[in-house]
C-alpha positions as MATLAB code, in Angstrom:
seq = 'MAYFAAVLARTGAGWDVSETELDDVETLADLTDLAREAAEDDDTVLVFIEQEDAWFALLRIDGEDDPRIFVSDAAAAARSSYGAVLTDELIEQDGEADFDDLDGLVAELDDEDDDATAETEDDEDEPAAGRGATPIGPIGDSELLTEYGMAAADLLELAGEGAAPGDALGEIAEALGCSEVLEAVR';
ca = [
     -19.266   -8.153    5.630;
     -15.987   -9.930    6.123;
     -13.324   -8.749    8.526;
      -9.590   -9.232    8.520;
      -7.618   -8.731   11.728;
      -3.928   -9.253   12.366;
      -1.695   -8.664   15.364;
       1.823   -7.416   14.635;
       4.195   -7.751   17.578;
       7.525   -5.952   17.472;
      10.412   -8.281   18.286;
      14.176   -8.009   18.186;
      14.109   -9.633   14.763;
      11.380   -7.431   13.254;
       7.639   -7.976   13.274;
       5.867  -11.206   14.194;
       2.466  -11.278   12.496;
      -0.495  -13.483   13.252;
      -4.081  -13.421   12.058;
      -6.541  -13.137   14.899;
     -10.232  -13.649   15.479;
     -12.296  -10.865   16.987;
     -15.241  -13.050   18.019;
     -14.652  -12.506   21.749;
     -13.901   -8.778   21.447;
     -16.677   -6.659   22.915;
     -14.714   -3.723   24.343;
     -11.514   -1.818   23.738;
     -10.095   -3.497   26.859;
     -10.742   -6.926   25.259;
      -8.921   -5.861   22.097;
      -6.045   -4.357   24.085;
      -5.677   -7.550   26.168;
      -5.687   -9.637   22.980;
      -2.871   -7.505   21.588;
      -0.820   -7.518   24.788;
      -0.865  -11.324   24.831;
       1.212  -11.237   21.632;
       3.806   -8.812   22.997;
       7.358   -9.709   23.933;
       8.088   -7.881   27.167;
       6.716   -4.351   26.722;
       7.417   -4.076   23.014;
       5.032   -2.398   20.587;
       2.044   -4.316   19.290;
      -0.141   -3.189   16.402;
      -3.554   -4.507   15.489;
      -4.717   -4.119   11.889;
      -8.460   -4.412   11.339;
     -10.161   -4.142    7.985;
     -13.760   -4.453    6.985;
     -13.970   -5.371    3.334;
     -13.949   -2.245    1.142;
     -15.350   -0.051    3.927;
     -12.713    0.991    6.494;
      -9.526    0.040    8.283;
      -8.258    0.681   11.779;
      -4.925    0.574   13.559;
      -4.487    0.059   17.262;
      -1.062    0.576   18.824;
      -0.153   -0.664   22.279;
       3.196    0.160   23.880;
       3.587   -1.803   27.111;
       1.063   -0.658   29.689;
       0.385    2.694   27.981;
      -3.123    3.526   26.835;
      -3.820    2.278   23.319;
      -3.494    4.680   20.414;
      -6.172    4.328   17.744;
      -6.624    5.427   14.138;
      -9.754    4.680   12.082;
      -9.879    5.489    8.360;
     -13.610    6.279    8.212;
     -15.378    6.787   11.521;
     -18.896    6.850   10.090;
     -18.428    3.558    8.230;
     -16.671    1.907   11.172;
     -19.357    3.015   13.639;
     -21.882    0.933   11.694;
     -20.002   -2.285   12.511;
     -19.583   -3.941   15.881;
     -15.766   -4.014   15.880;
     -15.475   -0.524   14.461;
     -17.919    0.862   17.002;
     -15.658   -0.387   19.811;
     -12.948    1.928   18.449;
     -15.000    4.903   17.290;
     -17.021    5.061   20.505;
     -13.767    5.292   22.468;
     -12.366    8.009   20.195;
     -15.561   10.062   20.276;
     -15.717    9.740   24.059;
     -12.077   10.868   24.359;
     -12.738   13.796   22.041;
     -15.779   14.801   24.067;
     -13.771   14.666   27.294;
     -11.065   16.850   25.750;
     -13.695   19.505   25.041;
     -14.216   19.882   28.801;
     -10.551   20.291   29.710;
     -10.704   24.048   29.211;
     -13.425   25.542   31.390;
     -12.912   29.032   29.952;
     -13.355   27.630   26.443;
     -16.512   25.853   27.550;
     -17.996   29.047   28.996;
     -17.150   30.973   25.811;
     -18.652   28.152   23.727;
     -21.877   28.250   25.742;
     -22.075   32.042   25.370;
     -21.666   31.670   21.599;
     -24.400   29.014   21.517;
     -26.762   31.355   23.361;
     -26.015   34.124   20.852;
     -26.459   31.720   17.922;
     -29.723   30.345   19.336;
     -31.295   33.789   19.423;
     -30.241   34.423   15.819;
     -31.607   31.123   14.425;
     -34.392   31.123   11.880;
     -37.142   28.564   11.494;
     -35.390   27.160    8.402;
     -32.356   26.227   10.506;
     -34.503   24.027   12.759;
     -35.026   21.562    9.908;
     -31.275   20.941    9.538;
     -29.718   18.136   11.643;
     -27.312   19.217   14.345;
     -23.843   17.729   14.645;
     -23.574   18.058   18.410;
     -21.272   16.291   20.815;
     -21.090   12.578   20.396;
     -21.924   12.681   16.672;
     -19.821   10.311   14.582;
     -17.654   12.268   12.150;
     -17.240   11.287    8.527;
     -13.676   10.436    7.554;
     -10.563    9.622    9.554;
     -10.505    9.863   13.335;
      -7.873    9.219   15.956;
      -4.106    9.443   16.211;
      -2.704    9.792   12.689;
       0.831   10.012   14.131;
       0.870    6.554   15.724;
       3.277    5.180   13.088;
       5.618    8.147   12.560;
       8.551    6.507   14.352;
       8.228    3.550   11.953;
       8.439    5.703    8.825;
       4.752    6.401    8.150;
       4.086   10.142    8.339;
       0.690   11.351    9.549;
      -0.014   12.932    6.148;
       0.703    9.609    4.403;
      -1.622    7.722    6.747;
      -4.372   10.296    6.218;
      -3.901   10.015    2.461;
      -4.379    6.230    2.677;
      -7.636    6.900    4.533;
      -8.819    9.457    1.985;
     -11.884    9.247   -0.216;
     -11.686    6.440   -2.729;
      -8.873    4.629   -0.933;
      -9.112    0.845   -0.671;
      -8.695   -0.379    2.936;
      -6.898   -3.578    1.921;
      -4.418   -1.671   -0.240;
      -3.910    0.838    2.574;
      -2.973   -1.891    5.055;
      -0.576   -3.321    2.475;
       1.138    0.061    2.081;
       1.313    0.499    5.849;
       2.855   -2.949    6.228;
       5.373   -2.094    3.523;
       6.379    1.085    5.384;
       6.790   -0.999    8.552;
       8.869   -3.598    6.730;
       6.444   -6.466    7.296;
       4.461   -6.700    4.066;
       5.619  -10.238    3.274;
       4.642  -11.638    6.660;
       1.313   -9.781    6.598;
       0.508  -11.205    3.162;
       1.257  -14.689    4.501;
      -1.665  -14.436    6.937;
      -4.120  -12.655    4.607;
];
């Protein structure tokens, strides 16, 4: 499947957009470094990634802050090398967040013990969706574009069932005010 990737760097005059190759990207750090190279000072940089008719992703880097990530369909993205770089990071972060509250963890374990004793043999045939499982649908920070006029609900709608990833990126670029320059590199 074909990929499209573009780096959008915020400048004093608007957005500077350039198409980029992801051939050398193997980790989130590689992708973050690639984006930071396009930044002016510590201005915002966005990376748009799309896999033809399957999913899109947004990566936002603000200076030296940790990257913020949104993926339209985690399950679809996890089946591709570039998407897996993003979804693996998000799933790992989500799993780490589950351990922040020790009291919640203890209560969760107690509930699992209670549930395990109540299980029937029929339940054993059903697959479990335990920690580390890739969710279906959007994952990540849906609020990463709110200060640029794209509400979280609007971004989630663009990632909804039946949405076309290419059209979604076009609508996002329009909300950011850079649709013309994005189309020039598509």
